[in-house]
Amino acid sequence: MAKPHVVVIPYPAQGHVIPFLELAQRLVQQGIRVTFVNTDFNQKGVASNWLDKGSFGGLMQMVSISDGLEPWEDRSDLCKLTLSIMQTMPHKLEELIETINKEESSKVSCVIADDCMAWAIQVAKKMGIGSAAFWPASVATLASIFSFQKLIDDGIINEKGIPLKDHTIQLSEAMPPIKSENLAWACFMDVATIEASFQLVKEAEEAYRLTEWFICNSTTDLEAAAFSMYSQLMPIGPLLASNRLADQAGHFWQEDSTCLTWLDQQQPCSVIYIAFGSFTIFDQTHFEELALGLELSNRPFLWVVRPGMTKETTTSYPDGYTERVGSRGRIVSWAPQQKVLAHPSSMLHESLWLELYFRRCHKRTSFSVLAILC
C-alpha cells in the first residue's frame, strides 16, 4: 500500500518556512511522504543551509516553483511579490501535482498550505485532493485576520483593509487590546502593500471555511482566549527543533554559531537580541538610529544584520561605532535563533516576547530602545 503523500507549501518568508519545515519533519517521522515546495528564489538557500536533509529515508523531497519574479527583482517589495505569487504560483502548483500524480504509487493525498497561500487550498479543491491550512504564527494574529469583516462593519478599516482612524481594538474580553495601525496587514508604510496584504487576509479567511483541517503552531496553554474564539482550530505547537533534540532547519542564510560562545560570556538575562526576519529593509538613517539606540542602551546586545538589510549596497555603521561598542555588542549576519532565545544570558529566555519600538528621544538622530523584538 502506498504511503500517504503530502505537499507542503509555505509563504516564502523566513518566519514561515522554518515552522513549515519543522512540521514536514514531524510528518516524515510518522511515515508520511512529503514534498516540500519552496520558491525557486529561496530553494538554494534553504537546501544549502540544511545539513541534515539526508536523514529521512527518502520520505522527503524539496522542490521549487517560480514566484513569477525574475531572479534580480526585489523580493522585499511585498506588494510586488504578493501580487506575483497570486498570479503565477497557482498554475505552477497545479502543474507540479499533475507531474507527481503520474506515478501511481506517489499520488498526492493532501496539500498543507500556509494560510497566507490560501490559493493553494483552492488548487487542492479543484484537483479533488484533501487540504489543510497551517498558521505558523500566533493565533491572536490569526483572530484579527478572521475578524476583518467585523472591523469593516465597525468602521475600523475600509473595504481595502486601510485603518480609517486610530482605534484600540479588543477582539474579545479575554484578549489584550491592539491598535488598528498594528494589524498584521496594516503595519506597512505604503497603501499599495497594505491593499495587497489585505487581499491575502480575505483569502485566508475563506480558506478557514474551505479546509478539512486548520492547524496552528501554538497551544491553548499560551493562547486560550484566541483559541476559544474559533473551535475548529487545532493546536499542534509550538513546533521547535529543540523538542526533537535537533537543530533548526530552513534558514535562508548560514547561521553564525560563534555568537553562542559570546553569549556564554555574558551575565544571565542581560543581552538584548535584535532580529528583523527576512523582509525588513532599513534606509541608512533609520539603520544608524537603531545602531545608536543600542549603543545608548548600555547593555550587551546581539544584533542580526542580514545581507541586504539596508537599501544601500553596503551597510554603514556610524563613525567609530564598532570601536565604541567594542565587545559589548556582537553583530552577526544570521543567528541560530532558537538557541539564542533559549540561552540563559538572553533577556528573552523566559519566553518574554515584546515588540521593539523606537522613540526619538532628541532632535538629533538617536532612538531609545524601549523593548525587544525577537
Coordinates of N, CA and C in Angstrom, one line a residue, residues 147-359:
S147 N -11.3 38.4 11.7 CA -12.3 39.4 12.2 C -12.3 40.6 11.2
F148 N -11.8 40.4 10.0 CA -11.7 41.6 9.2 C -13.0 42.2 8.8
Q149 N -14.0 41.3 8.6 CA -15.3 41.8 8.1 C -16.0 42.6 9.2
K150 N -15.8 42.2 10.5 CA -16.4 42.9 11.6 C -15.7 44.3 11.7
L151 N -14.4 44.3 11.5 CA -13.6 45.5 11.5 C -14.1 46.5 10.5
I152 N -14.5 46.0 9.3 CA -15.1 46.8 8.3 C -16.4 47.3 8.7
D153 N -17.3 46.4 9.2 CA -18.6 46.8 9.6 C -18.6 47.8 10.8
D154 N -17.6 47.8 11.6 CA -17.5 48.7 12.8 C -16.8 50.0 12.4
G155 N -16.4 50.1 11.1 CA -15.8 51.4 10.7 C -14.3 51.5 11.1
I156 N -13.7 50.4 11.5 CA -12.3 50.5 11.9 C -11.3 50.5 10.7
I157 N -11.7 49.7 9.7 CA -10.9 49.7 8.4 C -11.9 49.9 7.2
N158 N -11.4 50.2 6.1 CA -12.2 50.3 4.9 C -12.2 49.0 4.1
E159 N -12.9 48.9 3.0 CA -13.0 47.7 2.3 C -11.7 47.2 1.7
K160 N -10.7 48.0 1.7 CA -9.3 47.6 1.2 C -8.4 47.4 2.4
G161 N -8.9 47.4 3.6 CA -8.1 47.0 4.8 C -7.3 48.1 5.4
I162 N -7.5 49.4 4.9 CA -6.8 50.5 5.5 C -7.5 51.1 6.7
P163 N -6.8 51.2 7.8 CA -7.4 51.8 9.0 C -7.9 53.2 8.7
L164 N -9.2 53.4 9.2 CA -9.8 54.7 8.9 C -9.5 55.7 10.0
K165 N -9.1 55.2 11.2 CA -8.8 56.1 12.3 C -8.0 55.3 13.3
D166 N -7.3 56.0 14.2 CA -6.5 55.3 15.2 C -7.4 54.8 16.3
H167 N -7.6 53.4 16.3 CA -8.5 52.8 17.2 C -7.7 51.8 18.1
T168 N -8.2 51.5 19.2 CA -7.7 50.4 20.0 C -8.8 49.3 20.0
I169 N -8.4 48.1 19.5 CA -9.3 47.1 19.2 C -9.2 46.0 20.2
Q170 N -10.3 45.4 20.7 CA -10.2 44.2 21.6 C -11.2 43.2 21.0
L171 N -10.6 42.1 20.4 CA -11.4 41.2 19.7 C -12.3 40.4 20.7
S172 N -11.9 40.2 21.9 CA -12.8 39.5 22.9 C -12.3 40.1 24.3
E173 N -13.2 39.9 25.3 CA -12.9 40.5 26.6 C -11.6 39.9 27.2
A174 N -11.3 38.6 26.8 CA -10.2 37.9 27.4 C -8.9 38.2 26.6
M175 N -9.0 38.9 25.5 CA -7.7 39.1 24.7 C -7.2 40.5 24.9
P176 N -5.9 40.7 24.8 CA -5.3 42.1 25.0 C -5.7 43.0 23.9
P177 N -5.8 44.3 24.1 CA -6.1 45.2 23.0 C -5.0 45.4 22.0
I178 N -5.3 45.8 20.8 CA -4.3 46.1 19.8 C -4.7 47.3 19.1
K179 N -3.7 48.1 18.7 CA -4.0 49.3 17.9 C -4.3 49.0 16.4
S180 N -5.2 49.7 15.8 CA -5.6 49.4 14.4 C -4.4 49.5 13.5
E181 N -3.4 50.4 13.8 CA -2.2 50.5 12.9 C -1.3 49.3 13.0
N182 N -1.5 48.5 14.1 CA -0.6 47.3 14.2 C -1.3 46.0 13.8
L183 N -2.4 46.1 13.1 CA -3.0 44.9 12.5 C -2.0 44.4 11.5
A184 N -1.9 43.0 11.3 CA -0.9 42.4 10.6 C -0.7 42.9 9.2
W185 N -1.8 43.2 8.5 CA -1.7 43.6 7.1 C -1.6 45.2 7.0
A186 N -1.8 45.9 8.1 CA -1.8 47.3 8.0 C -0.6 48.1 8.5
C187 N 0.4 47.3 8.9 CA 1.6 47.9 9.5 C 2.7 48.2 8.5
F188 N 2.3 48.5 7.3 CA 3.3 48.9 6.2 C 3.1 50.4 5.9
M189 N 4.2 50.9 5.3 CA 4.2 52.4 5.1 C 3.4 52.8 3.9
D190 N 3.3 51.9 2.9 CA 2.6 52.4 1.7 C 1.2 51.7 1.5
V191 N 0.3 52.4 0.9 CA -1.1 51.9 0.8 C -1.1 50.7 -0.1
A192 N -0.3 50.6 -1.2 CA -0.4 49.5 -2.1 C 0.0 48.2 -1.4
T193 N 1.0 48.2 -0.5 CA 1.3 47.0 0.2 C 0.2 46.6 1.1
I194 N -0.4 47.5 1.8 CA -1.5 47.2 2.7 C -2.6 46.5 1.9
E195 N -3.0 47.1 0.8 CA -4.1 46.6 0.0 C -3.7 45.2 -0.5
A196 N -2.5 44.9 -1.0 CA -2.1 43.6 -1.4 C -2.1 42.6 -0.3
S197 N -1.6 43.0 0.9 CA -1.6 42.1 2.0 C -3.1 41.8 2.5
F198 N -3.9 42.8 2.4 CA -5.3 42.6 2.8 C -6.0 41.6 1.8
Q199 N -5.6 41.5 0.6 CA -6.1 40.5 -0.3 C -5.8 39.1 0.2
L200 N -4.6 38.9 0.7 CA -4.2 37.7 1.4 C -5.1 37.4 2.6
V201 N -5.4 38.4 3.3 CA -6.2 38.2 4.5 C -7.6 37.7 4.1
K202 N -8.2 38.3 3.1 CA -9.5 37.8 2.7 C -9.5 36.4 2.2
E203 N -8.5 36.0 1.5 CA -8.4 34.6 1.0 C -8.1 33.7 2.2
A204 N -7.3 34.2 3.2 CA -7.1 33.3 4.4 C -8.3 33.0 5.1
E205 N -9.2 34.0 5.3 CA -10.5 33.8 5.9 C -11.3 32.8 5.2
E206 N -11.3 32.8 3.8 CA -12.0 31.9 3.0 C -11.5 30.5 3.2
A207 N -10.1 30.4 3.3 CA -9.5 29.1 3.4 C -10.0 28.4 4.7
Y208 N -10.2 29.2 5.7 CA -10.6 28.7 7.0 C -11.9 28.0 6.9
R209 N -12.8 28.4 6.0 CA -14.1 27.8 5.8 C -14.0 26.6 4.8
L210 N -13.0 26.5 4.0 CA -12.9 25.5 3.0 C -12.1 24.3 3.4
T211 N -11.2 24.4 4.3 CA -10.3 23.3 4.5 C -10.9 22.3 5.5
E212 N -10.4 21.0 5.3 CA -10.9 20.0 6.3 C -10.3 20.2 7.7
W213 N -9.0 20.7 7.7 CA -8.4 20.9 9.0 C -7.7 22.3 8.9
F214 N -7.6 22.9 10.1 CA -6.8 24.1 10.2 C -6.0 24.0 11.5
I215 N -4.7 23.8 11.3 CA -3.8 23.5 12.3 C -2.9 24.8 12.6
C216 N -2.5 24.9 13.9 CA -1.8 26.2 14.3 C -0.6 25.9 15.1
N217 N 0.5 26.7 14.9 CA 1.7 26.5 15.6 C 1.7 27.2 16.9
S218 N 0.8 26.7 17.8 CA 0.6 27.3 19.1 C -0.1 26.3 20.0
T219 N -0.4 26.7 21.2 CA -1.1 25.8 22.1 C -2.1 26.6 23.0
T220 N -3.1 25.9 23.4 CA -4.1 26.6 24.2 C -3.5 27.1 25.6
D221 N -2.4 26.5 26.0 CA -1.8 26.9 27.2 C -1.3 28.4 27.1
L222 N -0.9 28.7 25.9 CA -0.4 30.1 25.6 C -1.5 31.0 25.2
E223 N -2.5 30.5 24.4 CA -3.4 31.4 23.8 C -4.9 30.9 23.9
A224 N -5.2 30.7 25.1 CA -6.6 30.1 25.4 C -7.7 31.0 24.9
A225 N -7.5 32.3 25.1 CA -8.6 33.2 24.6 C -8.8 33.2 23.1
A226 N -7.7 33.3 22.4 CA -7.8 33.3 20.9 C -8.3 32.0 20.4
F227 N -7.9 30.8 21.0 CA -8.4 29.5 20.5 C -9.9 29.4 20.8
S228 N -10.4 30.0 21.9 CA -11.8 29.9 22.3 C -12.7 30.6 21.3
M229 N -12.2 31.5 20.5 CA -13.0 32.2 19.5 C -13.3 31.3 18.3
Y230 N -12.4 30.3 18.0 CA -12.5 29.5 16.8 C -12.3 28.1 17.2
S231 N -13.4 27.4 17.4 CA -13.2 26.0 17.9 C -12.7 25.0 16.9
Q232 N -12.7 25.4 15.6 CA -12.2 24.5 14.6 C -10.6 24.4 14.5
L233 N -10.0 25.4 15.2 CA -8.5 25.5 15.1 C -7.9 24.4 16.0
M234 N -6.9 23.7 15.4 CA -6.2 22.6 16.1 C -4.8 23.0 16.5
P235 N -4.6 23.1 17.8 CA -3.2 23.5 18.3 C -2.3 22.3 18.2
I236 N -1.1 22.5 17.5 CA -0.1 21.4 17.4 C 1.3 21.9 17.8
G237 N 1.4 23.1 18.3 CA 2.7 23.7 18.6 C 2.9 24.0 20.0
P238 N 4.0 24.7 20.3 CA 4.9 25.3 19.4 C 5.8 24.2 18.8
L239 N 6.1 24.2 17.5 CA 7.0 23.3 16.8 C 8.4 23.8 16.9
L240 N 9.2 23.3 17.8 CA 10.5 23.7 18.0 C 11.5 22.6 17.7
A241 N 12.6 22.9 17.0 CA 13.6 21.8 16.7 C 14.1 21.2 18.0
S242 N 14.2 22.1 19.1 CA 14.8 21.6 20.3 C 13.9 20.5 21.0
N243 N 12.6 20.5 20.6 CA 11.7 19.4 21.1 C 12.1 18.1 20.5
R244 N 12.8 18.1 19.4 CA 13.3 16.8 18.7 C 14.7 16.6 19.0
L245 N 15.3 17.4 19.9 CA 16.8 17.4 20.2 C 17.5 17.5 18.9
A246 N 17.1 18.4 18.0 CA 17.7 18.6 16.7 C 18.0 20.1 16.5
D247 N 18.7 20.4 15.4 CA 19.0 21.8 15.0 C 17.8 22.3 14.1
Q248 N 17.6 23.6 14.2 CA 16.6 24.2 13.3 C 17.0 24.2 11.9
A249 N 16.1 23.8 11.0 CA 16.3 23.8 9.6 C 15.5 24.9 8.9
G250 N 15.8 25.2 7.6 CA 15.0 26.1 6.8 C 15.6 27.5 6.7
H251 N 16.8 27.8 7.2 CA 17.4 29.1 7.2 C 17.8 29.5 5.7
F252 N 17.5 30.8 5.4 CA 17.9 31.3 4.1 C 19.4 31.6 4.0
W253 N 20.0 31.9 5.2 CA 21.4 32.2 5.2 C 22.1 31.3 6.3
Q254 N 23.4 31.2 6.2 CA 24.1 30.4 7.1 C 24.2 31.0 8.5
E255 N 23.9 30.2 9.5 CA 23.9 30.7 10.9 C 25.4 30.9 11.3
D256 N 25.6 31.9 12.1 CA 26.9 32.2 12.7 C 26.8 31.7 14.2
S257 N 27.2 30.5 14.4 CA 27.1 29.9 15.7 C 28.1 30.4 16.7
T258 N 29.1 31.2 16.3 CA 30.1 31.7 17.2 C 29.5 32.7 18.2
C259 N 28.3 33.2 17.9 CA 27.6 34.1 18.8 C 27.2 33.4 20.1
L260 N 27.0 32.1 20.0 CA 26.7 31.3 21.2 C 27.8 31.3 22.3
T261 N 29.1 31.2 21.7 CA 30.2 31.3 22.6 C 30.3 32.7 23.3
W262 N 30.0 33.7 22.5 CA 29.9 35.1 23.1 C 28.8 35.2 24.1
L263 N 27.7 34.6 23.9 CA 26.6 34.6 24.9 C 27.0 33.9 26.2
D264 N 27.8 32.9 26.1 CA 28.3 32.1 27.3 C 29.1 33.1 28.2
Q265 N 29.6 34.1 27.7 CA 30.4 35.0 28.5 C 29.6 36.2 29.1
Q266 N 28.3 36.2 28.8 CA 27.5 37.3 29.3 C 26.7 36.9 30.6
Q267 N 26.3 37.9 31.3 CA 25.6 37.7 32.6 C 24.1 37.2 32.2
P268 N 23.5 36.4 33.1 CA 22.2 35.9 32.9 C 21.2 37.1 32.7
C269 N 20.3 36.9 31.7 CA 19.2 37.8 31.4 C 19.7 39.2 31.2
S270 N 20.8 39.4 30.5 CA 21.4 40.7 30.3 C 21.4 41.1 28.8
V271 N 21.3 40.2 27.9 CA 21.6 40.5 26.5 C 20.3 40.9 25.7
I272 N 20.3 42.0 25.0 CA 19.3 42.4 24.1 C 19.5 41.7 22.8
Y273 N 18.5 41.0 22.3 CA 18.6 40.3 21.0 C 17.7 41.0 20.0
I274 N 18.3 41.4 18.8 CA 17.6 42.2 17.8 C 17.7 41.4 16.5
A275 N 16.5 41.1 15.9 CA 16.5 40.5 14.6 C 15.2 40.9 13.9
F276 N 15.2 41.1 12.6 CA 14.1 41.6 11.8 C 13.6 40.7 10.7
G277 N 13.9 39.4 10.8 CA 13.5 38.4 9.8 C 14.1 38.6 8.4
S278 N 13.4 38.2 7.4 CA 13.9 38.1 6.0 C 13.5 39.3 5.1
F279 N 12.5 40.1 5.6 CA 11.9 41.1 4.7 C 12.3 42.6 5.0
T280 N 12.4 42.9 6.3 CA 12.6 44.3 6.7 C 13.8 44.9 6.1
I281 N 13.5 46.1 5.5 CA 14.6 46.9 4.9 C 14.6 48.3 5.6
F282 N 15.9 48.7 6.0 CA 16.1 50.0 6.6 C 16.7 50.9 5.6
D283 N 16.3 52.2 5.7 CA 17.2 53.2 5.0 C 18.3 53.5 5.9
Q284 N 19.4 54.2 5.4 CA 20.6 54.4 6.2 C 20.3 55.2 7.5
T285 N 19.5 56.2 7.4 CA 19.2 57.0 8.6 C 18.6 56.2 9.7
H286 N 17.6 55.4 9.4 CA 17.0 54.6 10.4 C 17.9 53.5 10.9
F287 N 18.7 52.9 10.1 CA 19.7 51.9 10.5 C 20.6 52.5 11.5
E288 N 21.1 53.7 11.2 CA 22.1 54.3 12.1 C 21.4 54.7 13.4
E289 N 20.2 55.1 13.4 CA 19.4 55.5 14.6 C 19.3 54.2 15.5
L290 N 19.0 53.1 14.9 CA 18.9 51.9 15.6 C 20.2 51.5 16.3
A291 N 21.3 51.7 15.5 CA 22.6 51.4 16.0 C 22.9 52.2 17.2
L292 N 22.6 53.6 17.1 CA 22.9 54.5 18.2 C 22.0 54.2 19.4
G293 N 20.8 53.8 19.2 CA 19.9 53.4 20.3 C 20.4 52.2 21.0
L294 N 21.0 51.2 20.3 CA 21.6 50.1 21.0 C 22.8 50.5 21.8
E295 N 23.6 51.4 21.2 CA 24.8 51.9 21.9 C 24.3 52.6 23.2
L296 N 23.3 53.4 23.2 CA 22.8 54.2 24.3 C 22.2 53.3 25.4
S297 N 21.8 52.1 25.0 CA 21.1 51.2 26.0 C 22.1 50.8 27.1
N298 N 23.4 50.9 26.8 CA 24.4 50.5 27.8 C 24.2 49.0 28.3
R299 N 23.7 48.2 27.4 CA 23.5 46.8 27.7 C 24.3 46.0 26.6
P300 N 24.7 44.8 26.9 CA 25.2 43.9 25.8 C 24.1 43.6 24.9
F301 N 24.4 43.5 23.6 CA 23.4 43.2 22.6 C 24.0 42.3 21.5
L302 N 23.1 41.4 21.0 CA 23.4 40.6 19.8 C 22.4 41.0 18.7
W303 N 23.0 41.5 17.6 CA 22.2 42.2 16.6 C 22.5 41.4 15.3
V304 N 21.4 40.9 14.7 CA 21.4 40.2 13.4 C 21.3 41.3 12.3
V305 N 22.3 41.5 11.5 CA 22.3 42.4 10.3 C 22.5 41.5 9.1
R306 N 21.4 41.0 8.5 CA 21.5 40.1 7.4 C 21.9 40.8 6.2
P307 N 22.4 40.0 5.2 CA 22.7 40.6 3.9 C 21.5 41.3 3.3
G308 N 21.7 42.5 2.7 CA 20.6 43.3 2.1 C 19.6 43.9 3.1
M309 N 20.0 44.1 4.3 CA 19.1 44.7 5.3 C 18.9 46.2 5.1
T310 N 19.8 46.8 4.5 CA 19.6 48.3 4.2 C 19.5 48.5 2.7
K311 N 18.9 49.6 2.4 CA 18.7 50.0 1.0 C 20.0 50.2 0.2
E312 N 21.1 50.6 1.0 CA 22.3 50.9 0.3 C 23.1 49.6 0.0
T313 N 24.0 49.6 -1.0 CA 24.7 48.4 -1.4 C 25.5 47.8 -0.3
T314 N 26.1 48.7 0.5 CA 26.9 48.2 1.7 C 26.3 48.8 3.0
T315 N 26.3 48.0 4.1 CA 25.8 48.5 5.3 C 26.9 49.4 6.0
S316 N 26.5 50.6 6.4 CA 27.5 51.5 7.0 C 27.0 51.8 8.4
Y317 N 27.9 51.7 9.4 CA 27.6 52.0 10.8 C 28.1 53.4 11.1
P318 N 27.6 54.1 12.1 CA 28.0 55.4 12.4 C 29.5 55.4 12.7
D319 N 30.2 56.6 12.4 CA 31.6 56.7 12.5 C 32.1 56.3 13.9
G320 N 33.1 55.4 14.0 CA 33.6 54.9 15.2 C 32.7 54.0 16.0
Y321 N 31.7 53.5 15.4 CA 30.7 52.7 16.2 C 31.2 51.4 16.8
T322 N 31.9 50.6 15.9 CA 32.3 49.3 16.4 C 33.4 49.5 17.5
E323 N 34.2 50.6 17.4 CA 35.2 50.8 18.4 C 34.6 51.2 19.7
R324 N 33.5 52.0 19.7 CA 32.9 52.5 20.9 C 32.1 51.4 21.6
V325 N 31.4 50.6 20.8 CA 30.6 49.5 21.3 C 31.5 48.3 21.8
G326 N 32.6 48.1 21.1 CA 33.6 47.1 21.5 C 33.0 45.7 21.7
S327 N 33.4 45.0 22.7 CA 32.9 43.6 22.9 C 31.5 43.5 23.5
R328 N 30.9 44.7 23.9 CA 29.6 44.7 24.4 C 28.5 44.4 23.4
G329 N 28.8 44.7 22.1 CA 27.9 44.4 21.0 C 28.5 43.3 20.1
R330 N 27.6 42.4 19.8 CA 28.0 41.3 18.8 C 27.1 41.4 17.6
I331 N 27.6 41.6 16.5 CA 26.8 41.7 15.2 C 27.1 40.6 14.3
V332 N 26.1 39.8 13.9 CA 26.3 38.7 13.0 C 25.3 38.8 11.8
S333 N 25.6 38.1 10.8 CA 24.8 38.1 9.6 C 23.5 37.3 9.7
W334 N 23.6 36.2 10.5 CA 22.4 35.4 10.8 C 22.7 34.6 12.0
A335 N 21.7 34.3 12.8 CA 21.9 33.6 14.1 C 21.0 32.4 14.2
P336 N 21.5 31.4 15.1 CA 20.7 30.2 15.4 C 19.6 30.7 16.4
Q337 N 18.5 31.2 16.0 CA 17.6 32.0 16.8 C 17.1 31.2 18.0
Q338 N 16.6 30.0 17.8 CA 16.1 29.2 18.9 C 17.1 29.0 20.0
K339 N 18.3 28.8 19.6 CA 19.4 28.6 20.6 C 19.7 29.9 21.3
V340 N 19.6 31.0 20.6 CA 19.8 32.3 21.2 C 18.8 32.6 22.2
L341 N 17.5 32.4 21.9 CA 16.4 32.7 22.8 C 16.4 31.8 24.0
A342 N 16.9 30.6 23.8 CA 16.9 29.7 25.0 C 18.1 29.9 25.9
H343 N 19.1 30.7 25.5 CA 20.3 30.9 26.2 C 20.0 31.6 27.5
P344 N 20.7 31.3 28.6 CA 20.4 31.9 29.9 C 20.8 33.4 29.9
S345 N 21.7 33.9 29.0 CA 22.0 35.3 29.0 C 21.0 36.1 28.3
S346 N 20.1 35.5 27.5 CA 19.2 36.3 26.7 C 18.1 36.8 27.6
M347 N 17.7 38.1 27.4 CA 16.6 38.7 28.2 C 15.2 38.0 27.8
L348 N 15.2 37.2 26.7 CA 14.0 36.5 26.3 C 13.9 35.1 26.7
H349 N 14.9 34.6 27.4 CA 14.9 33.1 27.7 C 13.7 32.6 28.5
E350 N 13.0 33.5 29.1 CA 11.8 33.1 29.9 C 10.5 33.3 29.1
S351 N 10.7 33.3 27.8 CA 9.6 33.4 26.8 C 8.9 34.8 26.9
L352 N 9.7 35.8 27.2 CA 9.2 37.2 27.2 C 9.3 37.7 25.8
W353 N 8.1 37.8 25.1 CA 8.1 38.2 23.7 C 7.5 39.6 23.7
L354 N 8.3 40.6 23.4 CA 7.9 42.0 23.3 C 8.1 42.6 22.0
E355 N 7.6 43.7 21.7 CA 7.7 44.4 20.4 C 8.8 45.5 20.6
L356 N 9.6 45.7 19.5 CA 10.6 46.7 19.5 C 10.1 48.0 19.0
Y357 N 10.1 49.0 19.8 CA 9.7 50.3 19.4 C 10.9 51.2 19.5
F358 N 10.9 52.2 18.7 CA 11.9 53.3 18.8 C 11.2 54.6 19.0
R359 N 11.6 55.4 19.9 CA 11.1 56.7 20.1 C 12.2 57.7 20.0

